[in-house]
PDB file of C-alpha atoms in Angstrom:
ATOM      1  CA  MET A 213      67.075 -31.481 118.132  1.00  0.00           C
ATOM      2  CA  LEU A 214      64.557 -31.932 115.308  1.00  0.00           C
ATOM      3  CA  ALA A 215      63.165 -28.473 116.103  1.00  0.00           C
ATOM      4  CA  LEU A 216      66.711 -27.124 115.837  1.00  0.00           C
ATOM      5  CA  ALA A 217      67.060 -28.740 112.402  1.00  0.00           C
ATOM      6  CA  VAL A 218      63.759 -27.208 111.227  1.00  0.00           C
ATOM      7  CA  LEU A 219      64.851 -23.733 112.307  1.00  0.00           C
ATOM      8  CA  GLY A 220      68.205 -24.241 110.599  1.00  0.00           C
ATOM      9  CA  LEU A 221      66.597 -25.299 107.315  1.00  0.00           C
ATOM     10  CA  LEU A 222      64.099 -22.442 107.317  1.00  0.00           C
ATOM     11  CA  ASN A 223      66.948 -20.055 108.066  1.00  0.00           C
ATOM     12  CA  GLU A 224      68.222 -20.975 104.567  1.00  0.00           C
ATOM     13  CA  ARG A 225      64.911 -20.579 102.724  1.00  0.00           C
ATOM     14  CA  PRO A 226      61.158 -21.198 103.116  1.00  0.00           C
ATOM     15  CA  MET A 227      60.169 -24.882 102.868  1.00  0.00           C
ATOM     16  CA  HIS A 228      57.212 -27.165 103.421  1.00  0.00           C
ATOM     17  CA  PRO A 229      57.637 -30.135 105.808  1.00  0.00           C
ATOM     18  CA  TYR A 230      58.109 -32.724 103.067  1.00  0.00           C
ATOM     19  CA  GLU A 231      60.946 -30.671 101.571  1.00  0.00           C
ATOM     20  CA  MET A 232      62.526 -30.370 105.012  1.00  0.00           C
ATOM     21  CA  SER A 233      62.479 -34.141 105.349  1.00  0.00           C
ATOM     22  CA  THR A 234      63.974 -34.831 101.904  1.00  0.00           C
ATOM     23  CA  THR A 235      66.650 -32.173 102.386  1.00  0.00           C
ATOM     24  CA  MET A 236      67.743 -33.684 105.705  1.00  0.00           C
ATOM     25  CA  ARG A 237      67.978 -37.135 104.127  1.00  0.00           C
ATOM     26  CA  GLU A 238      69.893 -35.860 101.109  1.00  0.00           C
ATOM     27  CA  ARG A 239      72.430 -34.304 103.467  1.00  0.00           C
ATOM     28  CA  HIS A 240      72.453 -37.389 105.739  1.00  0.00           C
ATOM     29  CA  LYS A 241      71.479 -35.244 108.711  1.00  0.00           C
ATOM     30  CA  GLU A 242      69.230 -38.049 109.938  1.00  0.00           C
ATOM     31  CA  ASP A 243      72.454 -39.785 111.018  1.00  0.00           C
ATOM     32  CA  SER A 244      72.907 -37.048 113.613  1.00  0.00           C
ATOM     33  CA  ILE A 245      69.304 -35.982 114.327  1.00  0.00           C
ATOM     34  CA  LYS A 246      66.528 -38.527 114.752  1.00  0.00           C
ATOM     35  CA  LEU A 247      63.938 -37.973 112.017  1.00  0.00           C
ATOM     36  CA  THR A 248      60.456 -39.434 111.616  1.00  0.00           C
ATOM     37  CA  TYR A 249      57.853 -37.905 109.340  1.00  0.00           C
ATOM     38  CA  GLY A 250      55.108 -37.858 111.992  1.00  0.00           C
ATOM     39  CA  SER A 251      57.282 -36.192 114.597  1.00  0.00           C
ATOM     40  CA  LEU A 252      58.388 -33.617 112.016  1.00  0.00           C
ATOM     41  CA  TYR A 253      54.819 -32.332 111.595  1.00  0.00           C
ATOM     42  CA  THR A 254      54.389 -32.204 115.378  1.00  0.00           C
ATOM     43  CA  VAL A 255      57.565 -30.122 115.730  1.00  0.00           C
ATOM     44  CA  VAL A 256      56.508 -27.758 112.910  1.00  0.00           C
ATOM     45  CA  ASP A 257      53.143 -27.168 114.576  1.00  0.00           C
ATOM     46  CA  ALA A 258      54.815 -26.464 117.935  1.00  0.00           C
ATOM     47  CA  LEU A 259      57.271 -23.983 116.406  1.00  0.00           C
ATOM     48  CA  ALA A 260      54.444 -22.186 114.613  1.00  0.00           C
ATOM     49  CA  HIS A 261      52.371 -22.080 117.801  1.00  0.00           C
ATOM     50  CA  ASN A 262      55.286 -20.427 119.669  1.00  0.00           C
ATOM     51  CA  GLY A 263      55.875 -17.865 116.934  1.00  0.00           C
ATOM     52  CA  TYR A 264      59.273 -19.147 115.782  1.00  0.00           C
ATOM     53  CA  ILE A 265      58.019 -19.952 112.276  1.00  0.00           C
ATOM     54  CA  THR A 266      54.952 -18.873 110.323  1.00  0.00           C
ATOM     55  CA  ALA A 267      53.001 -20.156 107.329  1.00  0.00           C
ATOM     56  CA  ARG A 268      53.956 -18.212 104.218  1.00  0.00           C
ATOM     57  CA  GLU A 269      51.735 -19.796 101.559  1.00  0.00           C
ATOM     58  CA  THR A 270      49.948 -22.969 100.523  1.00  0.00           C
ATOM     59  CA  VAL A 271      50.973 -24.651  97.260  1.00  0.00           C
ATOM     60  CA  ARG A 272      49.699 -27.597  95.202  1.00  0.00           C
ATOM     61  CA  ASP A 273      51.908 -29.668  92.911  1.00  0.00           C
ATOM     62  CA  GLY A 274      49.721 -31.491  90.358  1.00  0.00           C
ATOM     63  CA  ARG A 275      47.418 -33.941  92.023  1.00  0.00           C
ATOM     64  CA  ARG A 276      49.328 -33.960  95.273  1.00  0.00           C
ATOM     65  CA  PRO A 277      47.686 -32.541  98.405  1.00  0.00           C
ATOM     66  CA  GLU A 278      48.221 -28.937  99.299  1.00  0.00           C
ATOM     67  CA  ARG A 279      51.394 -28.187 101.213  1.00  0.00           C
ATOM     68  CA  THR A 280      52.025 -25.315 103.560  1.00  0.00           C
ATOM     69  CA  VAL A 281      55.302 -23.483 103.077  1.00  0.00           C
ATOM     70  CA  TYR A 282      56.816 -22.113 106.298  1.00  0.00           C
ATOM     71  CA  GLU A 283      59.383 -19.401 106.912  1.00  0.00           C
ATOM     72  CA  ILE A 284      61.361 -18.441 109.988  1.00  0.00           C
ATOM     73  CA  THR A 285      60.413 -15.351 111.997  1.00  0.00           C
ATOM     74  CA  PRO A 286      62.772 -12.839 113.687  1.00  0.00           C
ATOM     75  CA  ALA A 287      61.997 -14.500 117.009  1.00  0.00           C
ATOM     76  CA  GLY A 288      62.897 -17.841 115.425  1.00  0.00           C
ATOM     77  CA  ARG A 289      66.279 -16.522 114.250  1.00  0.00           C
ATOM     78  CA  THR A 290      67.024 -15.222 117.741  1.00  0.00           C
ATOM     79  CA  GLU A 291      66.046 -18.551 119.259  1.00  0.00           C
ATOM     80  CA  LEU A 292      68.147 -20.451 116.710  1.00  0.00           C
ATOM     81  CA  TYR A 293      71.243 -18.363 117.459  1.00  0.00           C
ATOM     82  CA  ASP A 294      70.801 -18.596 121.238  1.00  0.00           C
ATOM     83  CA  TRP A 295      70.177 -22.330 121.086  1.00  0.00           C
ATOM     84  CA  MET A 296      73.212 -23.003 118.878  1.00  0.00           C
ATOM     85  CA  SER A 297      75.397 -20.823 121.097  1.00  0.00           C
ATOM     86  CA  GLU A 298      74.429 -22.881 124.135  1.00  0.00           C
ATOM     87  CA  LEU A 299      74.929 -26.229 122.379  1.00  0.00           C
ATOM     88  CA  VAL A 300      78.369 -25.308 121.087  1.00  0.00           C
ATOM     89  CA  SER A 301      79.680 -23.620 124.230  1.00  0.00           C
ATOM     90  CA  THR A 302      78.241 -25.650 127.114  1.00  0.00           C
ATOM     91  CA  PRO A 303      78.853 -29.387 127.675  1.00  0.00           C
ATOM     92  CA  THR A 304      75.854 -31.149 129.150  1.00  0.00           C
ATOM     93  CA  LYS A 305      75.373 -34.501 130.828  1.00  0.00           C
ATOM     94  CA  GLU A 306      74.072 -37.030 128.305  1.00  0.00           C
ATOM     95  CA  TYR A 307      72.827 -40.359 129.635  1.00  0.00           C
ATOM     96  CA  LEU A 308      74.434 -42.806 127.232  1.00  0.00           C
ATOM     97  CA  ARG A 309      73.272 -46.416 126.969  1.00  0.00           C
ATOM     98  CA  PHE A 310      76.800 -47.843 127.188  1.00  0.00           C
ATOM     99  CA  GLU A 311      77.541 -45.725 130.246  1.00  0.00           C
ATOM    100  CA  ALA A 312      74.425 -47.147 131.912  1.00  0.00           C
ATOM    101  CA  ALA A 313      75.565 -50.681 131.056  1.00  0.00           C
ATOM    102  CA  LEU A 314      79.022 -50.046 132.548  1.00  0.00           C
ATOM    103  CA  SER A 315      77.424 -48.862 135.790  1.00  0.00           C
ATOM    104  CA  MET A 316      75.701 -52.270 136.090  1.00  0.00           C
ATOM    105  CA  LEU A 317      78.469 -54.427 134.614  1.00  0.00           C
ATOM    106  CA  ALA A 318      78.778 -56.659 137.690  1.00  0.00           C
ATOM    107  CA  VAL A 319      75.427 -58.227 136.737  1.00  0.00           C
ATOM    108  CA  LEU A 320      77.344 -60.175 134.080  1.00  0.00           C
ATOM    109  CA  THR A 321      80.187 -62.594 134.741  1.00  0.00           C
ATOM    110  CA  PRO A 322      83.702 -61.515 133.764  1.00  0.00           C
ATOM    111  CA  GLU A 323      83.745 -64.203 131.071  1.00  0.00           C
ATOM    112  CA  ASP A 324      80.472 -63.043 129.505  1.00  0.00           C
ATOM    113  CA  THR A 325      81.652 -59.445 129.707  1.00  0.00           C
ATOM    114  CA  ILE A 326      84.806 -60.235 127.738  1.00  0.00           C
ATOM    115  CA  ARG A 327      82.754 -61.982 125.050  1.00  0.00           C
ATOM    116  CA  LEU A 328      80.217 -59.155 124.768  1.00  0.00           C
ATOM    117  CA  LEU A 329      82.853 -56.414 124.800  1.00  0.00           C
ATOM    118  CA  THR A 330      84.653 -58.241 122.002  1.00  0.00           C
ATOM    119  CA  GLU A 331      81.431 -58.145 119.966  1.00  0.00           C
ATOM    120  CA  ARG A 332      81.119 -54.433 120.667  1.00  0.00           C
ATOM    121  CA  ARG A 333      84.714 -53.878 119.581  1.00  0.00           C
ATOM    122  CA  ASN A 334      84.064 -55.592 116.252  1.00  0.00           C
ATOM    123  CA  ARG A 335      80.956 -53.475 115.649  1.00  0.00           C
ATOM    124  CA  LEU A 336      82.871 -50.325 116.532  1.00  0.00           C
ATOM    125  CA  LEU A 337      85.503 -51.239 113.963  1.00  0.00           C
ATOM    126  CA  LEU A 338      82.803 -51.558 111.300  1.00  0.00           C
ATOM    127  CA  GLN A 339      81.259 -48.216 112.284  1.00  0.00           C
ATOM    128  CA  ILE A 340      84.643 -46.496 112.128  1.00  0.00           C
ATOM    129  CA  GLU A 341      85.410 -47.985 108.718  1.00  0.00           C
ATOM    130  CA  HIS A 342      81.989 -46.900 107.431  1.00  0.00           C
ATOM    131  CA  SER A 343      82.513 -43.400 108.788  1.00  0.00           C
ATOM    132  CA  HIS A 344      85.964 -43.099 107.220  1.00  0.00           C
ATOM    133  CA  ALA A 345      84.577 -44.300 103.882  1.00  0.00           C
ATOM    134  CA  GLY A 346      81.937 -41.555 104.044  1.00  0.00           C
ATOM    135  CA  GLU A 347      84.584 -38.956 104.770  1.00  0.00           C
ATOM    136  CA  ALA A 348      86.707 -40.163 101.843  1.00  0.00           C
ATOM    137  CA  LEU A 349      83.693 -40.030  99.522  1.00  0.00           C
ATOM    138  CA  ALA A 350      82.949 -36.468 100.586  1.00  0.00           C
ATOM    139  CA  VAL A 351      86.545 -35.486  99.814  1.00  0.00           C
ATOM    140  CA  ARG A 352      86.370 -37.087  96.355  1.00  0.00           C
ATOM    141  CA  LYS A 353      83.185 -35.184  95.610  1.00  0.00           C
ATOM    142  CA  GLY A 354      84.792 -31.944  96.704  1.00  0.00           C
ATOM    143  CA  LEU A 355      82.466 -31.372  99.656  1.00  0.00           C
ATOM    144  CA  PRO A 356      84.040 -28.875 102.070  1.00  0.00           C
ATOM    145  CA  ARG A 357      84.972 -30.223 105.486  1.00  0.00           C
ATOM    146  CA  LEU A 358      82.592 -27.681 107.061  1.00  0.00           C
ATOM    147  CA  PHE A 359      79.666 -29.887 106.001  1.00  0.00           C
ATOM    148  CA  THR A 360      81.085 -33.180 107.318  1.00  0.00           C
ATOM    149  CA  LEU A 361      82.181 -32.110 110.807  1.00  0.00           C
ATOM    150  CA  GLU A 362      79.499 -34.236 112.478  1.00  0.00           C
ATOM    151  CA  THR A 363      80.846 -37.351 110.714  1.00  0.00           C
ATOM    152  CA  GLU A 364      84.368 -36.472 111.803  1.00  0.00           C
ATOM    153  CA  TYR A 365      83.179 -36.006 115.386  1.00  0.00           C
ATOM    154  CA  PHE A 366      81.402 -39.376 115.345  1.00  0.00           C
ATOM    155  CA  SER A 367      84.607 -41.053 114.157  1.00  0.00           C
ATOM    156  CA  ALA A 368      86.594 -39.428 116.958  1.00  0.00           C
ATOM    157  CA  LEU A 369      84.098 -40.616 119.591  1.00  0.00           C
ATOM    158  CA  ALA A 370      84.000 -44.140 118.161  1.00  0.00           C
ATOM    159  CA  GLU A 371      87.800 -44.373 118.086  1.00  0.00           C
ATOM    160  CA  ALA A 372      88.031 -43.145 121.685  1.00  0.00           C
ATOM    161  CA  GLU A 373      85.444 -45.726 122.768  1.00  0.00           C
ATOM    162  CA  LEU A 374      87.316 -48.427 120.864  1.00  0.00           C
ATOM    163  CA  ARG A 375      90.504 -47.631 122.785  1.00  0.00           C
ATOM    164  CA  TYR A 376      88.619 -47.739 126.073  1.00  0.00           C
ATOM    165  CA  VAL A 377      86.941 -51.062 125.237  1.00  0.00           C
ATOM    166  CA  ASN A 378      90.270 -52.609 124.193  1.00  0.00           C
ATOM    167  CA  GLU A 379      91.876 -51.557 127.488  1.00  0.00           C
ATOM    168  CA  LEU A 380      88.928 -52.845 129.510  1.00  0.00           C
ATOM    169  CA  ILE A 381      89.008 -56.213 127.749  1.00  0.00           C
ATOM    170  CA  SER A 382      92.738 -56.462 128.440  1.00  0.00           C
ATOM    171  CA  GLU A 383      92.355 -55.630 132.148  1.00  0.00           C
ATOM    172  CA  ILE A 384      89.580 -58.179 132.659  1.00  0.00           C
ATOM    173  CA  THR A 385      91.404 -60.859 130.672  1.00  0.00           C
ATOM    174  CA  ASN A 386      94.688 -60.308 132.531  1.00  0.00           C
ATOM    175  CA  ARG A 387      92.805 -59.954 135.842  1.00  0.00           C
ATOM    176  CA  THR A 388      94.417 -56.585 136.590  1.00  0.00           C
ATOM    177  CA  LEU A 389      91.092 -54.742 136.946  1.00  0.00           C
ATOM    178  CA  ASP A 390      90.830 -53.369 140.478  1.00  0.00           C
ATOM    179  CA  GLY A 391      88.059 -55.223 142.329  1.00  0.00           C
ATOM    180  CA  ILE A 392      87.869 -58.210 139.974  1.00  0.00           C
ATOM    181  CA  HIS A 393      88.043 -60.599 142.936  1.00  0.00           C
ATOM    182  CA  ILE A 394      84.867 -58.936 144.272  1.00  0.00           C
ATOM    183  CA  TRP A 395      83.311 -59.410 140.848  1.00  0.00           C
ATOM    184  CA  ASP A 396      84.256 -63.102 141.037  1.00  0.00           C
ATOM    185  CA  ALA A 397      82.690 -63.355 144.482  1.00  0.00           C
ATOM    186  CA  ILE A 398      79.349 -62.114 143.143  1.00  0.00           C
ATOM    187  CA  HIS A 399      79.243 -65.058 140.740  1.00  0.00           C
ATOM    188  CA  THR A 400      80.966 -67.657 142.925  1.00  0.00           C
ATOM    189  CA  ARG A 401      79.932 -71.174 141.944  1.00  0.00           C
ATOM    190  CA  GLY A 402      76.777 -69.931 140.287  1.00  0.00           C
ATOM    191  CA  GLU A 403      75.358 -68.893 143.662  1.00  0.00           C
ATOM    192  CA  THR A 404      71.820 -67.475 143.458  1.00  0.00           C
ATOM    193  CA  ASP A 405      70.931 -67.049 147.127  1.00  0.00           C
ATOM    194  CA  PRO A 406      71.106 -63.298 147.909  1.00  0.00           C
ATOM    195  CA  ASP A 407      72.404 -63.826 151.464  1.00  0.00           C
ATOM    196  CA  ARG A 408      75.244 -66.069 150.294  1.00  0.00           C
ATOM    197  CA  ILE A 409      76.166 -63.662 147.532  1.00  0.00           C
ATOM    198  CA  ARG A 410      76.229 -60.823 150.058  1.00  0.00           C
ATOM    199  CA  GLU A 411      78.471 -62.836 152.391  1.00  0.00           C
ATOM    200  CA  ALA A 412      80.875 -63.601 149.547  1.00  0.00           C
ATOM    201  CA  VAL A 413      81.065 -59.946 148.543  1.00  0.00           C
ATOM    202  CA  ILE A 414      81.641 -58.798 152.150  1.00  0.00           C
ATOM    203  CA  LYS A 415      84.402 -61.355 152.533  1.00  0.00           C
ATOM    204  CA  ALA A 416      86.038 -60.178 149.324  1.00  0.00           C
ATOM    205  CA  LEU A 417      85.792 -56.542 150.437  1.00  0.00           C
ATOM    206  CA  GLU A 418      87.410 -57.367 153.771  1.00  0.00           C
ATOM    207  CA  GLY A 419      90.230 -59.074 151.907  1.00  0.00           C
ATOM    208  CA  GLN A 420      90.663 -55.967 149.783  1.00  0.00           C
ATOM    209  CA  ARG A 421      90.846 -53.767 152.883  1.00  0.00           C
ATOM    210  CA  ARG A 422      93.489 -56.026 154.435  1.00  0.00           C
ATOM    211  CA  ARG A 423      95.577 -55.801 151.281  1.00  0.00           C
ATOM    212  CA  ASP A 424      95.157 -52.016 151.193  1.00  0.00           C
ATOM    213  CA  ARG A 425      96.319 -51.746 154.823  1.00  0.00           C
ATOM    214  CA  ALA A 426      99.365 -53.931 154.263  1.00  0.00           C
ATOM    215  CA  PRO A 427     102.636 -51.937 154.356  1.00  0.00           C
ATOM    216  CA  CYS A 428     103.956 -51.539 150.850  1.00  0.00           C
ATOM    217  CA  ALA A 429     106.687 -48.889 151.201  1.00  0.00           C
ATOM    218  CA  PRO A 430     110.254 -50.009 150.407  1.00  0.00           C
ATOM    219  CA  GLY A 431     112.013 -51.483 153.412  1.00  0.00           C
ATOM    220  CA  ILE A 432     108.792 -52.326 155.299  1.00  0.00           C
ATOM    221  CA  PRO A 433     108.133 -56.074 155.225  1.00  0.00           C
ATOM    222  CA  ALA A 434     104.447 -56.999 155.245  1.00  0.00           C
ATOM    223  CA  GLY A 435     103.078 -57.750 158.683  1.00  0.00           C
ATOM    224  CA  THR A 436     105.991 -56.330 160.694  1.00  0.00           C
ATOM    225  CA  GLY A 437     104.877 -52.704 160.879  1.00  0.00           C
ATOM    226  CA  THR A 438     108.516 -51.582 161.225  1.00  0.00           C
ATOM    227  CA  SER A 439     110.908 -50.065 158.714  1.00  0.00           C
ATOM    228  CA  THR A 440     113.959 -52.248 158.285  1.00  0.00           C
ATOM    229  CA  GLU A 441     115.965 -49.232 157.170  1.00  0.00           C
ATOM    230  CA  THR A 442     114.991 -46.763 159.878  1.00  0.00           C
ATOM    231  CA  GLY A 443     113.555 -48.776 162.739  1.00  0.00           C
ATOM    232  CA  ALA A 444     110.695 -46.282 162.873  1.00  0.00           C
ATOM    233  CA  PRO A 445     107.273 -47.673 163.660  1.00  0.00           C
ATOM    234  CA  ALA A 446     105.016 -47.843 160.596  1.00  0.00           C
ATOM    235  CA  GLU A 447     101.422 -48.524 161.493  1.00  0.00           C
ATOM    236  CA  ALA A 448      99.632 -50.859 159.115  1.00  0.00           C
ATOM    237  CA  GLY A 449      97.261 -48.976 156.925  1.00  0.00           C
ATOM    238  CA  ALA A 450      99.051 -45.638 157.234  1.00  0.00           C
ATOM    239  CA  PRO A 451      99.523 -43.834 153.937  1.00  0.00           C
ATOM    240  CA  ALA A 452     102.836 -44.655 152.298  1.00  0.00           C
ATOM    241  CA  GLU A 453     103.861 -40.998 152.183  1.00  0.00           C
ATOM    242  CA  THR A 454     103.697 -40.753 156.011  1.00  0.00           C
ATOM    243  CA  ARG A 455     106.070 -43.660 156.564  1.00  0.00           C
ATOM    244  CA  ALA A 456     109.827 -43.285 156.492  1.00  0.00           C
ATOM    245  CA  PRO A 457     110.996 -44.691 153.155  1.00  0.00           C
ATOM    246  CA  ALA A 458     114.072 -46.773 152.629  1.00  0.00           C
ATOM    247  CA  GLY A 459     117.246 -44.733 152.741  1.00  0.00           C
ATOM    248  CA  SER A 460     116.092 -42.080 155.224  1.00  0.00           C
ATOM    249  CA  ARG A 461     117.201 -41.097 158.734  1.00  0.00           C
ATOM    250  CA  THR A 462     114.711 -40.411 161.506  1.00  0.00           C
ATOM    251  CA  HIS A 463     114.776 -38.417 164.732  1.00  0.00           C
ATOM    252  CA  PRO A 464     115.578 -40.758 167.673  1.00  0.00           C
ATOM    253  CA  VAL A 465     112.575 -39.586 169.702  1.00  0.00           C
ATOM    254  CA  SER A 466     109.809 -38.747 167.255  1.00  0.00           C
ATOM    255  CA  GLY A 467     110.692 -41.069 164.392  1.00  0.00           C
ATOM    256  CA  ILE A 468     110.135 -38.167 161.956  1.00  0.00           C
ATOM    257  CA  PRO A 469     112.401 -38.476 158.895  1.00  0.00           C
ATOM    258  CA  THR A 470     115.066 -35.801 158.953  1.00  0.00           C
ATOM    259  CA  GLU A 471     117.773 -36.289 156.348  1.00  0.00           C
ATOM    260  CA  PRO A 472     118.245 -38.706 153.442  1.00  0.00           C
ATOM    261  CA  VAL A 473     120.962 -41.305 153.755  1.00  0.00           C
ATOM    262  CA  PRO A 474     123.895 -40.616 151.404  1.00  0.00           C
ATOM    263  CA  LEU A 475     123.615 -42.606 148.224  1.00  0.00           C
ATOM    264  CA  ALA A 476     126.756 -44.511 148.982  1.00  0.00           C
ATOM    265  CA  GLU A 477     124.926 -46.032 151.973  1.00  0.00           C
ATOM    266  CA  SER A 478     121.578 -46.536 150.267  1.00  0.00           C
ATOM    267  CA  GLY A 479     122.427 -49.295 147.845  1.00  0.00           C
ATOM    268  CA  ILE A 480     121.181 -47.251 144.881  1.00  0.00           C
ATOM    269  CA  PRO A 481     123.383 -47.578 141.762  1.00  0.00           C
ATOM    270  CA  LEU A 482     125.807 -44.678 141.598  1.00  0.00           C
ATOM    271  CA  GLY A 483     125.010 -44.112 137.930  1.00  0.00           C
ATOM    272  CA  SER A 484     121.647 -42.693 138.990  1.00  0.00           C
ATOM    273  CA  ALA A 485     122.998 -40.725 141.961  1.00  0.00           C
ATOM    274  CA  GLU A 486     122.347 -37.173 140.866  1.00  0.00           C
ATOM    275  CA  PRO A 487     118.703 -37.473 139.752  1.00  0.00           C
ATOM    276  CA  VAL A 488     117.766 -39.719 142.673  1.00  0.00           C
ATOM    277  CA  GLN A 489     119.473 -37.475 145.204  1.00  0.00           C
ATOM    278  CA  GLU A 490     117.718 -34.428 143.767  1.00  0.00           C
ATOM    279  CA  LEU A 491     114.340 -36.155 143.936  1.00  0.00           C
ATOM    280  CA  ARG A 492     114.977 -37.148 147.538  1.00  0.00           C
ATOM    281  CA  GLN A 493     115.893 -33.608 148.520  1.00  0.00           C
ATOM    282  CA  GLN A 494     112.688 -32.296 146.910  1.00  0.00           C
ATOM    283  CA  ALA A 495     110.535 -34.984 148.525  1.00  0.00           C
ATOM    284  CA  TRP A 496     111.822 -34.469 152.066  1.00  0.00           C
ATOM    285  CA  GLU A 497     112.127 -30.668 152.033  1.00  0.00           C
ATOM    286  CA  PRO A 498     108.569 -30.160 153.448  1.00  0.00           C
ATOM    287  CA  VAL A 499     109.289 -32.714 156.199  1.00  0.00           C
ATOM    288  CA  ARG A 500     112.477 -30.941 157.213  1.00  0.00           C
ATOM    289  CA  LYS A 501     110.656 -27.606 157.385  1.00  0.00           C
ATOM    290  CA  ILE A 502     108.014 -29.137 159.667  1.00  0.00           C
ATOM    291  CA  TRP A 503     110.751 -30.535 161.911  1.00  0.00           C
ATOM    292  CA  GLU A 504     112.521 -27.144 162.092  1.00  0.00           C
ATOM    293  CA  ILE A 505     109.262 -25.563 163.280  1.00  0.00           C
ATOM    294  CA  ARG A 506     108.334 -28.279 165.773  1.00  0.00           C
ATOM    295  CA  GLU A 507     111.726 -28.940 167.414  1.00  0.00           C
ATOM    296  CA  PRO A 508     112.075 -25.485 169.137  1.00  0.00           C
ATOM    297  CA  VAL A 509     108.547 -25.878 170.499  1.00  0.00           C
ATOM    298  CA  ARG A 510     109.479 -29.241 171.982  1.00  0.00           C
ATOM    299  CA  GLN A 511     112.608 -27.807 173.564  1.00  0.00           C
ATOM    300  CA  ASP A 512     110.632 -24.932 175.133  1.00  0.00           C
ATOM    301  CA  GLN A 513     108.084 -27.386 176.526  1.00  0.00           C
ATOM    302  CA  ARG A 514     110.805 -29.563 178.033  1.00  0.00           C
ATOM    303  CA  ASN A 515     112.721 -26.648 179.590  1.00  0.00           C
ATOM    304  CA  SER A 516     109.689 -24.711 180.842  1.00  0.00           C
ATOM    305  CA  PRO A 517     109.517 -24.700 184.688  1.00  0.00           C
ATOM    306  CA  ASP A 518     105.736 -24.106 184.489  1.00  0.00           C
ATOM    307  CA  SER A 519     104.946 -26.982 182.279  1.00  0.00           C
ATOM    308  CA  GLY A 520     103.443 -28.914 185.181  1.00  0.00           C
ATOM    309  CA  THR A 521     104.904 -32.192 183.950  1.00  0.00           C
ATOM    310  CA  THR A 522     107.025 -34.577 185.945  1.00  0.00           C
ATOM    311  CA  PRO A 523     110.665 -35.008 184.988  1.00  0.00           C
ATOM    312  CA  CYS A 524     111.117 -37.718 182.424  1.00  0.00           C
ATOM    313  CA  SER A 525     113.571 -38.763 179.834  1.00  0.00           C
ATOM    314  CA  ASP A 526     113.668 -37.073 176.426  1.00  0.00           C
ATOM    315  CA  GLN A 527     112.444 -40.249 174.839  1.00  0.00           C
ATOM    316  CA  THR A 528     109.356 -40.470 177.080  1.00  0.00           C
ATOM    317  CA  ALA A 529     108.556 -36.777 176.596  1.00  0.00           C
ATOM    318  CA  GLY A 530     108.843 -37.120 172.891  1.00  0.00           C
ATOM    319  CA  ARG A 531     106.417 -40.036 172.846  1.00  0.00           C
ATOM    320  CA  LYS A 532     103.886 -38.099 174.942  1.00  0.00           C
ATOM    321  CA  GLU A 533     104.115 -35.139 172.574  1.00  0.00           C
ATOM    322  CA  GLU A 534     103.631 -37.388 169.580  1.00  0.00           C
TER     323      GLU A 534
END
């Protein structure tokens, strides 16, 4: 990025490295692009070696050492335009320090995490206030917004991070963060033995799986595996959308939901009848279409003399087909 800044400055006018450095600091560009005087000379030499800039003249100011003034070449202008086009148009993966910390957050205890995130939140607030003060100062001085876009962008990122940190603190504090019981298990009773920690985590994961498999659809009491509304079997762990919800009718053989129960029979307040009924019709339309396709096939299989199956009741045949 420092090479990009050098090309951008020389695209304005010829400069020597010291002038490049002072110009960047006067414009506060070092807030966006890391600048050190030693690395600046290294970058200038590399750009000159690759033909993007060239030495124009050598000047001496009083007793100061001679300074080489550089200018951008046509190849440098092409490179600058291509580079800027890529940076503006194409998002790239940037390995942020905070992102790395979040990926390893379980190393800390939930309590320590809350404390440290609170410190980060306070520092973010200070950064945002400082950034807004800089923006206000630029407005008072009449500086066009075009030259403060990077400050505006920094403020937007900091405010977005602040919102995220506030939400994360709230979820950990209120213990609504998914997997927090596994996090607790990692730090159970200050355990340091790796095998015991692993056992605690495995136990917590198994508990999570059991909770995930527990029936949670309306009308299906936990542990029974049967819908109290429909009587249809609901296997533990099956996705909620595959079970018959409360207020639905099922086929007597297959248990596939067919038609919604009228609202008068469902126990739903009549004041909400129209929107609820419409939602039900939309939700079960695909299921009805599947049933319309499958039922004639079942009938053909049952009535076919060449099916090779022994006579059995409709209920038994339906179970075999299922």
